[in-house]
Structure formats: structure tokens, C-alpha cells
């Protein structure tokens, strides 16, 4: 048996030990920031180059996700919950046969469905005989925020779990808040994406309208930034929109997924979300146009294509109605 099992679980968080699964555009920077402040991180990634880079930075290589079973906390930073469930299958099987220490934390830092992450939490609890808990802690700030450790981290957990994991979060983020129990962090991230996705779309519409009217988009954004239309979204996405620079800092297709979580959550509490509904339709069109792997700013190209009449679109329909139909 691993010698670490002879010690109290909290000792290893005080010793700053954790596992990390998913070392891509965001996760690689986040794990690197943990290493920089003295954490001992054992990582796993599906593709070898990212894992090799992580090891070169001082991380330890895991042979598989199940090899992380005795870490006090295991961070998952993968595209969606389905990827996490697939990656964690061997881990949960191992815990089913031999439970981990009480209080072991599975930290989901991806953008996932609030309802689905609560279900995942129940499955993890069952598989671990009640010894492991799921905490959702999605992030905002993009690759720039991940690189410099200034991410906003939205946490869904019990208060004691949050306090125990706070040093881990503080090593990766500049703003860390407990929003409520499991699922609350994911709902907060969905709200964040509602604002980011629809604001970016509005800026893209304004850019197309201005340019087609003979106006300089850069000048327009400059004057807008000095008024009520100024925002962090304009500050960070505006230059890419103006330059039509769609080199990915994160795939735009994920915005469609994230806004779908807004609709799912809104239906559960009978909230009307017309902006999110329109956003889901627009980002679905972005994916249909084959732009999903480009930067979020590519929504401007989507709008341009629609303006040119070069793309046939499906008849608009209520995405909330579609969600209800899928559940029936």
C-alpha cells in the first residue's frame, strides 16, 4: 500500500499535493502555476506532448488517472463532463474495490452542466463508499488568466471543503468565491458565459454594421470603451474582433455548450432567458458554418456570412422547447 495512506489526508493538502488531469490550453498553465508555488503535482494527459512539457516544468507523470487514487485532491480540466467521466472510470473502479481516504476531493474545473455535476457527485460518492466528494470550480479568464494565475474561480462545495481546498484555488486564481453547494459553481459559470457570449455577439454585430457603413471598427471600439458600453469583454475580445483575428485562445464551439447549460438551468426554475436562447441559436449557426474550432471572436465571421446570405440556416426555433422535447 502507498506509504501516503499512513498519514492524515489533510497533511497532504498542507504539504501541497494534488493530481491534475487535463493539461491543455488552460490546464497546462494552471498546473504550471501550482508547480511554481511549490505544489507537488502528479499529472495525466491523453496526448504525450503536453504531459512531457508538464514533466519538464517539474511535475510528476501518472501512468493513468487511476494512479492518482491516493492523492488528496484530483483536479479535472477537460472539455466537458463526458470526458471527465470517461477519464475517471478506472479511478472510480479502483475506489469501489478499495475506498480512498475520507474527504478525498474530485475538483471539476471544467464548464459543465450544474445538474449533471450533481449527478456525478452522487456517483463518485457511491463508488468511493462515501469517502470522496465532488467540488465544482469552473474558471473564467481565458488562457491569459490561466497563464498568470489571475483566474476567477467559482466554487460549488460545502464550506469546510472549500476552506480545505482554498490554498489550491489561490495558487491558480485571483478571485475565488464559494457560491453554494455542489452545482453552484457551474451555474455561476453558465451566468458568466451568458454575459460573455451575448456581449461578444453584440460587439460582433456592431463591428459588422459599422464596417459595412464605412466606419473604422477600431475607432468605434475606442470611443465605446470610454462610455457605458465599455467592458472587460470589449477590452479583451474587441481587438480580435476588429482585426478579424480568429486564432483560437479557446474553441468557440464551447460557448454553444455553455449557453445550453443556461437554458437547462433556467427551465428548472421557470426563468425566462431570451438572450441565452438567441445566443444558443447563433453559436449553433457558428458550428454549422464550421467555425467551432476558431476563437470566440469568430462569431463575427458567422454574422458576416449571414449578412452576405451565403449560409443557409435552419428555421429559428425555441431552444428551450427543443430541450423539453429531448426530456420527454
CSV table of N, CA, C and O in Angstrom, one decimal, residues 71-179:
chain,number,residue,atom,x,y,z
A,71,UNK,N,-4.2,10.6,-4.1
A,71,UNK,CA,-4.0,12.0,-4.0
A,71,UNK,C,-5.1,12.6,-3.2
A,71,UNK,O,-6.3,12.2,-3.3
A,72,UNK,N,-4.9,13.6,-2.3
A,72,UNK,CA,-6.0,14.2,-1.5
A,72,UNK,C,-7.0,14.9,-2.3
A,72,UNK,O,-8.1,15.1,-2.0
A,73,UNK,N,-6.5,15.5,-3.5
A,73,UNK,CA,-7.4,16.2,-4.4
A,73,UNK,C,-6.9,15.9,-5.8
A,73,UNK,O,-5.7,15.8,-6.1
A,74,UNK,N,-7.9,15.7,-6.7
A,74,UNK,CA,-7.6,15.4,-8.1
A,74,UNK,C,-8.4,16.4,-8.9
A,74,UNK,O,-9.6,16.5,-8.9
A,75,UNK,N,-7.7,17.3,-9.6
A,75,UNK,CA,-8.3,18.3,-10.5
A,75,UNK,C,-8.6,17.8,-11.9
A,75,UNK,O,-7.7,17.2,-12.5
A,76,UNK,N,-9.7,18.0,-12.4
A,76,UNK,CA,-10.1,17.7,-13.8
A,76,UNK,C,-10.3,18.9,-14.6
A,76,UNK,O,-11.1,19.8,-14.2
A,77,UNK,N,-9.6,19.1,-15.7
A,77,UNK,CA,-9.7,20.2,-16.6
A,77,UNK,C,-9.8,19.7,-18.0
A,77,UNK,O,-8.9,19.8,-18.8
A,78,UNK,N,-11.0,19.1,-18.3
A,78,UNK,CA,-11.3,18.5,-19.6
A,78,UNK,C,-12.5,19.2,-20.3
A,78,UNK,O,-13.2,19.9,-19.6
A,79,UNK,N,-12.7,19.0,-21.6
A,79,UNK,CA,-13.7,19.9,-22.3
A,79,UNK,C,-15.1,19.8,-21.7
A,79,UNK,O,-15.9,20.8,-21.7
A,80,UNK,N,-15.6,18.6,-21.2
A,80,UNK,CA,-16.9,18.5,-20.7
A,80,UNK,C,-17.0,17.3,-19.7
A,80,UNK,O,-16.1,16.6,-19.6
A,81,UNK,N,-18.1,17.2,-19.1
A,81,UNK,CA,-18.3,16.2,-18.1
A,81,UNK,C,-18.2,14.8,-18.7
A,81,UNK,O,-17.6,13.8,-18.0
A,82,UNK,N,-18.6,14.6,-19.9
A,82,UNK,CA,-18.5,13.2,-20.5
A,82,UNK,C,-17.0,12.8,-20.6
A,82,UNK,O,-16.7,11.6,-20.4
A,83,UNK,N,-16.1,13.8,-20.9
A,83,UNK,CA,-14.7,13.4,-21.0
A,83,UNK,C,-14.2,13.1,-19.6
A,83,UNK,O,-13.3,12.2,-19.4
A,84,UNK,N,-14.7,13.8,-18.6
A,84,UNK,CA,-14.2,13.5,-17.2
A,84,UNK,C,-14.7,12.2,-16.7
A,84,UNK,O,-14.0,11.4,-16.1
A,85,UNK,N,-16.0,11.8,-17.0
A,85,UNK,CA,-16.5,10.5,-16.6
A,85,UNK,C,-15.7,9.4,-17.3
A,85,UNK,O,-15.4,8.4,-16.7
A,86,UNK,N,-15.4,9.6,-18.6
A,86,UNK,CA,-14.6,8.6,-19.3
A,86,UNK,C,-13.2,8.4,-18.6
A,86,UNK,O,-12.7,7.3,-18.4
A,87,UNK,N,-12.6,9.6,-18.4
A,87,UNK,CA,-11.2,9.5,-17.8
A,87,UNK,C,-11.2,9.0,-16.4
A,87,UNK,O,-10.2,8.3,-16.0
A,88,UNK,N,-12.3,9.2,-15.7
A,88,UNK,CA,-12.3,8.8,-14.2
A,88,UNK,C,-12.9,7.4,-14.0
A,88,UNK,O,-12.9,6.9,-12.9
A,89,UNK,N,-13.2,6.7,-15.1
A,89,UNK,CA,-13.9,5.4,-14.9
A,89,UNK,C,-13.0,4.4,-14.2
A,89,UNK,O,-13.4,3.7,-13.2
A,90,UNK,N,-11.7,4.3,-14.5
A,90,UNK,CA,-10.8,3.4,-13.8
A,90,UNK,C,-10.5,3.9,-12.4
A,90,UNK,O,-10.4,3.0,-11.5
A,91,UNK,N,-10.5,5.2,-12.2
A,91,UNK,CA,-10.3,5.7,-10.8
A,91,UNK,C,-11.5,5.3,-9.9
A,91,UNK,O,-11.3,4.8,-8.8
A,92,UNK,N,-12.7,5.4,-10.4
A,92,UNK,CA,-13.9,5.0,-9.6
A,92,UNK,C,-13.9,3.5,-9.4
A,92,UNK,O,-14.3,3.1,-8.3
A,93,UNK,N,-13.5,2.8,-10.4
A,93,UNK,CA,-13.5,1.3,-10.2
A,93,UNK,C,-12.5,0.9,-9.1
A,93,UNK,O,-12.7,0.0,-8.3
A,94,UNK,N,-11.3,1.6,-9.1
A,94,UNK,CA,-10.3,1.4,-8.1
A,94,UNK,C,-10.9,1.7,-6.7
A,94,UNK,O,-10.7,1.0,-5.7
A,95,UNK,N,-11.6,2.8,-6.6
A,95,UNK,CA,-12.1,3.3,-5.3
A,95,UNK,C,-13.2,2.3,-4.8
A,95,UNK,O,-13.4,2.1,-3.6
A,96,UNK,N,-14.0,1.7,-5.8
A,96,UNK,CA,-15.0,0.8,-5.4
A,96,UNK,C,-14.5,-0.4,-4.8
A,96,UNK,O,-15.1,-0.9,-3.8
A,97,UNK,N,-13.3,-0.9,-5.2
A,97,UNK,CA,-12.6,-2.0,-4.6
A,97,UNK,C,-11.9,-1.7,-3.3
A,97,UNK,O,-11.9,-2.5,-2.4
A,98,UNK,N,-11.3,-0.5,-3.3
A,98,UNK,CA,-10.6,-0.1,-2.1
A,98,UNK,C,-10.8,1.4,-1.9
A,98,UNK,O,-10.2,2.2,-2.6
A,99,UNK,N,-11.7,1.8,-1.0
A,99,UNK,CA,-12.0,3.2,-0.8
A,99,UNK,C,-10.8,4.1,-0.6
A,99,UNK,O,-9.9,3.7,0.1
A,100,UNK,N,-10.9,5.4,-1.0
A,100,UNK,CA,-9.8,6.3,-0.7
A,100,UNK,C,-10.0,6.9,0.7
A,100,UNK,O,-10.9,6.5,1.4
A,101,UNK,N,-9.1,7.7,1.1
A,101,UNK,CA,-9.2,8.4,2.4
A,101,UNK,C,-10.5,9.2,2.5
A,101,UNK,O,-10.9,9.8,1.5
A,102,UNK,N,-11.2,9.3,3.6
A,102,UNK,CA,-12.3,10.2,3.7
A,102,UNK,C,-11.9,11.6,3.4
A,102,UNK,O,-10.9,12.1,3.9
A,103,UNK,N,-12.8,12.3,2.7
A,103,UNK,CA,-12.5,13.7,2.3
A,103,UNK,C,-11.7,13.9,1.1
A,103,UNK,O,-11.5,15.0,0.7
A,104,UNK,N,-11.4,12.8,0.4
A,104,UNK,CA,-10.7,13.0,-0.9
A,104,UNK,C,-11.6,13.8,-1.8
A,104,UNK,O,-12.8,13.6,-1.9
A,105,UNK,N,-11.0,14.8,-2.5
A,105,UNK,CA,-11.8,15.7,-3.4
A,105,UNK,C,-11.5,15.5,-4.8
A,105,UNK,O,-10.4,15.4,-5.3
A,106,UNK,N,-12.6,15.4,-5.6
A,106,UNK,CA,-12.5,15.4,-7.1
A,106,UNK,C,-13.0,16.8,-7.5
A,106,UNK,O,-14.1,17.2,-7.2
A,107,UNK,N,-12.1,17.6,-8.0
A,107,UNK,CA,-12.3,19.0,-8.3
A,107,UNK,C,-12.6,19.2,-9.8
A,107,UNK,O,-11.6,19.1,-10.6
A,108,UNK,N,-13.8,19.5,-10.2
A,108,UNK,CA,-14.2,19.7,-11.6
A,108,UNK,C,-14.0,21.1,-11.9
A,108,UNK,O,-14.9,22.0,-11.5
A,109,UNK,N,-13.0,21.5,-12.7
A,109,UNK,CA,-12.8,22.9,-13.0
A,109,UNK,C,-13.2,23.2,-14.4
A,109,UNK,O,-13.0,24.4,-14.9
A,110,UNK,N,-13.8,22.3,-15.1
A,110,UNK,CA,-14.3,22.5,-16.5
A,110,UNK,C,-15.7,23.1,-16.4
A,110,UNK,O,-16.3,23.2,-15.3
A,111,UNK,N,-16.2,23.6,-17.5
A,111,UNK,CA,-17.5,24.2,-17.6
A,111,UNK,C,-18.5,23.0,-17.9
A,111,UNK,O,-18.4,22.4,-19.0
A,112,UNK,N,-19.3,22.7,-17.0
A,112,UNK,CA,-20.2,21.5,-17.1
A,112,UNK,C,-21.6,21.9,-16.7
A,112,UNK,O,-21.9,23.0,-16.1
A,113,UNK,N,-22.5,21.0,-17.0
A,113,UNK,CA,-23.9,21.2,-16.6
A,113,UNK,C,-24.1,21.2,-15.0
A,113,UNK,O,-23.6,20.2,-14.4
A,114,UNK,N,-24.7,22.2,-14.4
A,114,UNK,CA,-24.9,22.1,-13.0
A,114,UNK,C,-25.7,20.9,-12.5
A,114,UNK,O,-25.3,20.3,-11.5
A,115,UNK,N,-26.7,20.5,-13.3
A,115,UNK,CA,-27.4,19.3,-12.9
A,115,UNK,C,-26.6,18.0,-13.0
A,115,UNK,O,-26.6,17.1,-12.2
A,116,UNK,N,-25.8,17.9,-14.1
A,116,UNK,CA,-25.0,16.7,-14.4
A,116,UNK,C,-23.9,16.6,-13.4
A,116,UNK,O,-23.5,15.5,-13.0
A,117,UNK,N,-23.3,17.7,-12.9
A,117,UNK,CA,-22.2,17.6,-12.0
A,117,UNK,C,-22.7,17.1,-10.6
A,117,UNK,O,-22.0,16.4,-9.9
A,118,UNK,N,-24.0,17.5,-10.3
A,118,UNK,CA,-24.5,17.0,-9.0
A,118,UNK,C,-24.8,15.4,-9.2
A,118,UNK,O,-24.5,14.7,-8.2
A,119,UNK,N,-25.2,15.0,-10.3
A,119,UNK,CA,-25.4,13.5,-10.5
A,119,UNK,C,-24.0,12.8,-10.4
A,119,UNK,O,-23.9,11.7,-9.9
A,120,UNK,N,-23.0,13.5,-11.0
A,120,UNK,CA,-21.7,12.9,-11.0
A,120,UNK,C,-21.2,12.8,-9.5
A,120,UNK,O,-20.5,11.8,-9.1
A,121,UNK,N,-21.5,13.8,-8.7
A,121,UNK,CA,-21.1,13.8,-7.3
A,121,UNK,C,-21.7,12.6,-6.6
A,121,UNK,O,-21.0,12.0,-5.8
A,122,UNK,N,-23.0,12.3,-6.9
A,122,UNK,CA,-23.6,11.1,-6.3
A,122,UNK,C,-22.9,9.8,-6.7
A,122,UNK,O,-22.7,8.9,-5.9
A,123,UNK,N,-22.6,9.7,-8.0
A,123,UNK,CA,-21.9,8.5,-8.4
A,123,UNK,C,-20.5,8.4,-7.8
A,123,UNK,O,-20.1,7.2,-7.5
A,124,UNK,N,-19.8,9.4,-7.7
A,124,UNK,CA,-18.5,9.4,-7.0
A,124,UNK,C,-18.6,9.0,-5.6
A,124,UNK,O,-17.8,8.2,-5.1
A,125,UNK,N,-19.6,9.5,-4.9
A,125,UNK,CA,-19.8,9.2,-3.5
A,125,UNK,C,-20.1,7.7,-3.4
A,125,UNK,O,-19.6,7.0,-2.5
A,126,UNK,N,-21.0,7.2,-4.3
A,126,UNK,CA,-21.3,5.8,-4.2
A,126,UNK,C,-20.1,4.9,-4.5
A,126,UNK,O,-19.8,3.9,-3.7
A,127,UNK,N,-19.3,5.2,-5.5
A,127,UNK,CA,-18.2,4.4,-5.9
A,127,UNK,C,-17.1,4.4,-4.8
A,127,UNK,O,-16.4,3.4,-4.6
A,128,UNK,N,-17.0,5.5,-4.1
A,128,UNK,CA,-15.9,5.7,-3.1
A,128,UNK,C,-16.4,5.3,-1.7
A,128,UNK,O,-15.7,5.6,-0.7
A,129,UNK,N,-17.6,4.7,-1.6
A,129,UNK,CA,-18.2,4.4,-0.3
A,129,UNK,C,-18.3,5.6,0.6
A,129,UNK,O,-18.1,5.5,1.8
A,130,UNK,N,-18.6,6.7,0.0
A,130,UNK,CA,-18.8,7.9,0.7
A,130,UNK,C,-17.6,8.7,1.1
A,130,UNK,O,-17.7,9.7,1.8
A,131,UNK,N,-16.4,8.2,0.7
A,131,UNK,CA,-15.2,8.8,1.1
A,131,UNK,C,-14.7,10.0,0.2
A,131,UNK,O,-13.8,10.8,0.6
A,132,UNK,N,-15.2,10.1,-1.0
A,132,UNK,CA,-14.8,11.1,-1.9
A,132,UNK,C,-15.9,12.1,-2.2
A,132,UNK,O,-17.1,11.6,-2.3
A,133,UNK,N,-15.6,13.3,-2.3
A,133,UNK,CA,-16.6,14.4,-2.7
A,133,UNK,C,-16.2,15.0,-4.0
A,133,UNK,O,-15.0,15.2,-4.3
A,134,UNK,N,-17.2,15.5,-4.7
A,134,UNK,CA,-17.0,16.3,-5.9
A,134,UNK,C,-17.2,17.7,-5.6
A,134,UNK,O,-18.2,18.1,-4.9
A,135,UNK,N,-16.3,18.6,-6.0
A,135,UNK,CA,-16.4,20.0,-5.9
A,135,UNK,C,-16.4,20.6,-7.3
A,135,UNK,O,-15.5,20.2,-8.1
A,136,UNK,N,-17.3,21.4,-7.7
A,136,UNK,CA,-17.2,22.1,-9.0
A,136,UNK,C,-16.6,23.5,-8.8
A,136,UNK,O,-17.1,24.2,-7.9
A,137,UNK,N,-15.6,23.8,-9.6
A,137,UNK,CA,-14.9,25.1,-9.5
A,137,UNK,C,-14.5,25.6,-10.9
A,137,UNK,O,-13.3,25.7,-11.2
A,138,UNK,N,-15.5,25.8,-11.8
A,138,UNK,CA,-15.1,26.3,-13.1
A,138,UNK,C,-14.4,27.7,-13.0
A,138,UNK,O,-14.5,28.4,-12.0
A,139,UNK,N,-13.8,28.0,-14.1
A,139,UNK,CA,-12.9,29.2,-14.1
A,139,UNK,C,-13.3,30.1,-15.3
A,139,UNK,O,-13.9,29.7,-16.3
A,140,UNK,N,-12.9,31.4,-15.1
A,140,UNK,CA,-13.1,32.4,-16.2
A,140,UNK,C,-11.8,33.2,-16.2
A,140,UNK,O,-11.2,33.5,-15.2
A,141,UNK,N,-11.4,33.7,-17.4
A,141,UNK,CA,-10.2,34.5,-17.6
A,141,UNK,C,-9.4,34.1,-18.8
A,141,UNK,O,-8.5,34.8,-19.1
A,142,UNK,N,-9.8,33.0,-19.4
A,142,UNK,CA,-9.1,32.6,-20.6
A,142,UNK,C,-7.6,32.1,-20.4
A,142,UNK,O,-7.2,32.0,-19.2
A,143,UNK,N,-6.9,31.9,-21.5
A,143,UNK,CA,-5.6,31.4,-21.4
A,143,UNK,C,-4.7,32.5,-20.7
A,143,UNK,O,-3.7,32.1,-20.1
A,144,UNK,N,-5.0,33.8,-20.9
A,144,UNK,CA,-4.2,34.8,-20.3
A,144,UNK,C,-4.3,34.7,-18.8
A,144,UNK,O,-3.3,34.8,-18.1
A,145,UNK,N,-5.5,34.6,-18.3
A,145,UNK,CA,-5.7,34.5,-16.9
A,145,UNK,C,-5.1,33.2,-16.3
A,145,UNK,O,-4.6,33.2,-15.2
A,146,UNK,N,-5.2,32.1,-17.1
A,146,UNK,CA,-4.6,30.8,-16.6
A,146,UNK,C,-3.1,30.9,-16.6
A,146,UNK,O,-2.5,30.4,-15.6
A,147,UNK,N,-2.5,31.7,-17.5
A,147,UNK,CA,-1.1,31.8,-17.5
A,147,UNK,C,-0.5,32.6,-16.4
A,147,UNK,O,0.5,32.2,-15.8
A,148,UNK,N,-1.2,33.6,-16.0
A,148,UNK,CA,-0.6,34.5,-14.9
A,148,UNK,C,-1.3,34.2,-13.6
A,148,UNK,O,-0.9,34.8,-12.6
A,149,UNK,N,-2.2,33.2,-13.5
A,149,UNK,CA,-2.8,32.8,-12.2
A,149,UNK,C,-3.8,33.8,-11.7
A,149,UNK,O,-4.0,33.9,-10.5
A,150,UNK,N,-4.5,34.5,-12.6
A,150,UNK,CA,-5.5,35.5,-12.2
A,150,UNK,C,-6.9,35.1,-12.5
A,150,UNK,O,-7.8,35.9,-12.5
A,151,UNK,N,-7.1,33.8,-12.6
A,151,UNK,CA,-8.5,33.3,-13.0
A,151,UNK,C,-9.5,33.7,-11.9
A,151,UNK,O,-9.2,33.7,-10.7
A,152,UNK,N,-10.7,33.9,-12.4
A,152,UNK,CA,-11.9,33.9,-11.4
A,152,UNK,C,-12.3,32.4,-11.3
A,152,UNK,O,-12.6,31.8,-12.3
A,153,UNK,N,-12.4,32.0,-10.0
A,153,UNK,CA,-12.8,30.6,-9.8
A,153,UNK,C,-14.1,30.6,-9.0
A,153,UNK,O,-14.2,31.2,-7.9
A,154,UNK,N,-15.1,29.9,-9.5
A,154,UNK,CA,-16.5,29.9,-9.0
A,154,UNK,C,-16.7,28.5,-8.4
A,154,UNK,O,-16.7,27.5,-9.1
A,155,UNK,N,-16.9,28.4,-7.1
A,155,UNK,CA,-16.8,27.2,-6.4
A,155,UNK,C,-18.2,26.7,-5.9
A,155,UNK,O,-18.9,27.5,-5.2
A,156,UNK,N,-18.5,25.5,-6.1
A,156,UNK,CA,-19.7,24.9,-5.5
A,156,UNK,C,-19.3,23.8,-4.6
A,156,UNK,O,-18.7,22.7,-5.0
A,157,UNK,N,-19.4,23.9,-3.3
A,157,UNK,CA,-18.9,23.0,-2.3
A,157,UNK,C,-19.5,23.3,-0.9
A,157,UNK,O,-20.1,24.4,-0.7
A,158,UNK,N,-19.3,22.4,0.0
A,158,UNK,CA,-19.6,22.7,1.4
A,158,UNK,C,-18.5,23.6,2.0
A,158,UNK,O,-17.4,23.6,1.5
A,159,UNK,N,-18.8,24.4,3.0
A,159,UNK,CA,-17.9,25.4,3.5
A,159,UNK,C,-16.6,24.8,3.9
A,159,UNK,O,-15.5,25.3,3.7
A,160,UNK,N,-16.6,23.6,4.6
A,160,UNK,CA,-15.4,23.0,5.1
A,160,UNK,C,-14.5,22.5,3.9
A,160,UNK,O,-13.3,22.6,4.0
A,161,UNK,N,-15.2,22.0,2.9
A,161,UNK,CA,-14.5,21.5,1.7
A,161,UNK,C,-13.8,22.7,1.0
A,161,UNK,O,-12.6,22.6,0.6
A,162,UNK,N,-14.5,23.8,0.9
A,162,UNK,CA,-14.0,25.0,0.3
A,162,UNK,C,-12.7,25.5,1.0
A,162,UNK,O,-11.7,25.8,0.4
A,163,UNK,N,-12.8,25.6,2.3
A,163,UNK,CA,-11.7,26.1,3.1
A,163,UNK,C,-10.5,25.2,3.0
A,163,UNK,O,-9.3,25.7,2.9
A,164,UNK,N,-10.7,23.9,2.9
A,164,UNK,CA,-9.6,23.0,2.8
A,164,UNK,C,-8.9,23.1,1.5
A,164,UNK,O,-7.7,22.9,1.3
A,165,UNK,N,-9.7,23.4,0.4
A,165,UNK,CA,-9.1,23.5,-0.9
A,165,UNK,C,-8.7,24.9,-1.3
A,165,UNK,O,-8.1,25.1,-2.4
A,166,UNK,N,-9.0,25.9,-0.5
A,166,UNK,CA,-8.7,27.3,-0.8
A,166,UNK,C,-7.2,27.5,-1.2
A,166,UNK,O,-7.0,28.3,-2.2
A,167,UNK,N,-6.2,26.9,-0.5
A,167,UNK,CA,-4.8,27.1,-1.0
A,167,UNK,C,-4.6,26.7,-2.4
A,167,UNK,O,-3.8,27.3,-3.2
A,168,UNK,N,-5.2,25.6,-2.8
A,168,UNK,CA,-5.1,25.1,-4.2
A,168,UNK,C,-5.7,26.1,-5.1
A,168,UNK,O,-5.1,26.4,-6.2
A,169,UNK,N,-6.9,26.6,-4.8
A,169,UNK,CA,-7.5,27.6,-5.7
A,169,UNK,C,-6.7,28.9,-5.8
A,169,UNK,O,-6.6,29.5,-6.9
A,170,UNK,N,-6.2,29.3,-4.7
A,170,UNK,CA,-5.5,30.6,-4.6
A,170,UNK,C,-4.2,30.6,-5.5
A,170,UNK,O,-3.7,31.6,-5.9
A,171,UNK,N,-3.7,29.4,-5.7
A,171,UNK,CA,-2.5,29.2,-6.5
A,171,UNK,C,-2.8,29.4,-8.0
A,171,UNK,O,-1.9,29.6,-8.8
A,172,UNK,N,-4.1,29.3,-8.4
A,172,UNK,CA,-4.4,29.4,-9.8
A,172,UNK,C,-5.3,30.6,-10.1
A,172,UNK,O,-5.4,31.0,-11.3
A,173,UNK,N,-5.9,31.2,-9.1
A,173,UNK,CA,-6.8,32.3,-9.3
A,173,UNK,C,-6.6,33.5,-8.5
A,173,UNK,O,-5.9,33.5,-7.5
A,174,UNK,N,-7.2,34.6,-9.0
A,174,UNK,CA,-7.1,35.9,-8.3
A,174,UNK,C,-8.3,36.2,-7.6
A,174,UNK,O,-8.3,37.0,-6.6
A,175,UNK,N,-9.5,35.7,-8.1
A,175,UNK,CA,-10.8,35.9,-7.4
A,175,UNK,C,-11.4,34.5,-7.2
A,175,UNK,O,-11.7,33.8,-8.2
A,176,UNK,N,-11.5,34.1,-5.9
A,176,UNK,CA,-12.1,32.8,-5.6
A,176,UNK,C,-13.3,33.0,-4.7
A,176,UNK,O,-13.1,33.6,-3.6
A,177,UNK,N,-14.4,32.5,-5.1
A,177,UNK,CA,-15.6,32.6,-4.3
A,177,UNK,C,-16.4,31.3,-4.1
A,177,UNK,O,-16.5,30.6,-5.1
A,178,UNK,N,-16.9,31.1,-2.9
A,178,UNK,CA,-17.8,30.0,-2.7
A,178,UNK,C,-19.2,30.5,-3.0
A,178,UNK,O,-19.7,31.5,-2.4
A,179,UNK,N,-19.9,29.8,-3.9
A,179,UNK,CA,-21.2,30.3,-4.4
A,179,UNK,C,-22.4,29.5,-3.7
A,179,UNK,O,-23.5,29.9,-3.8
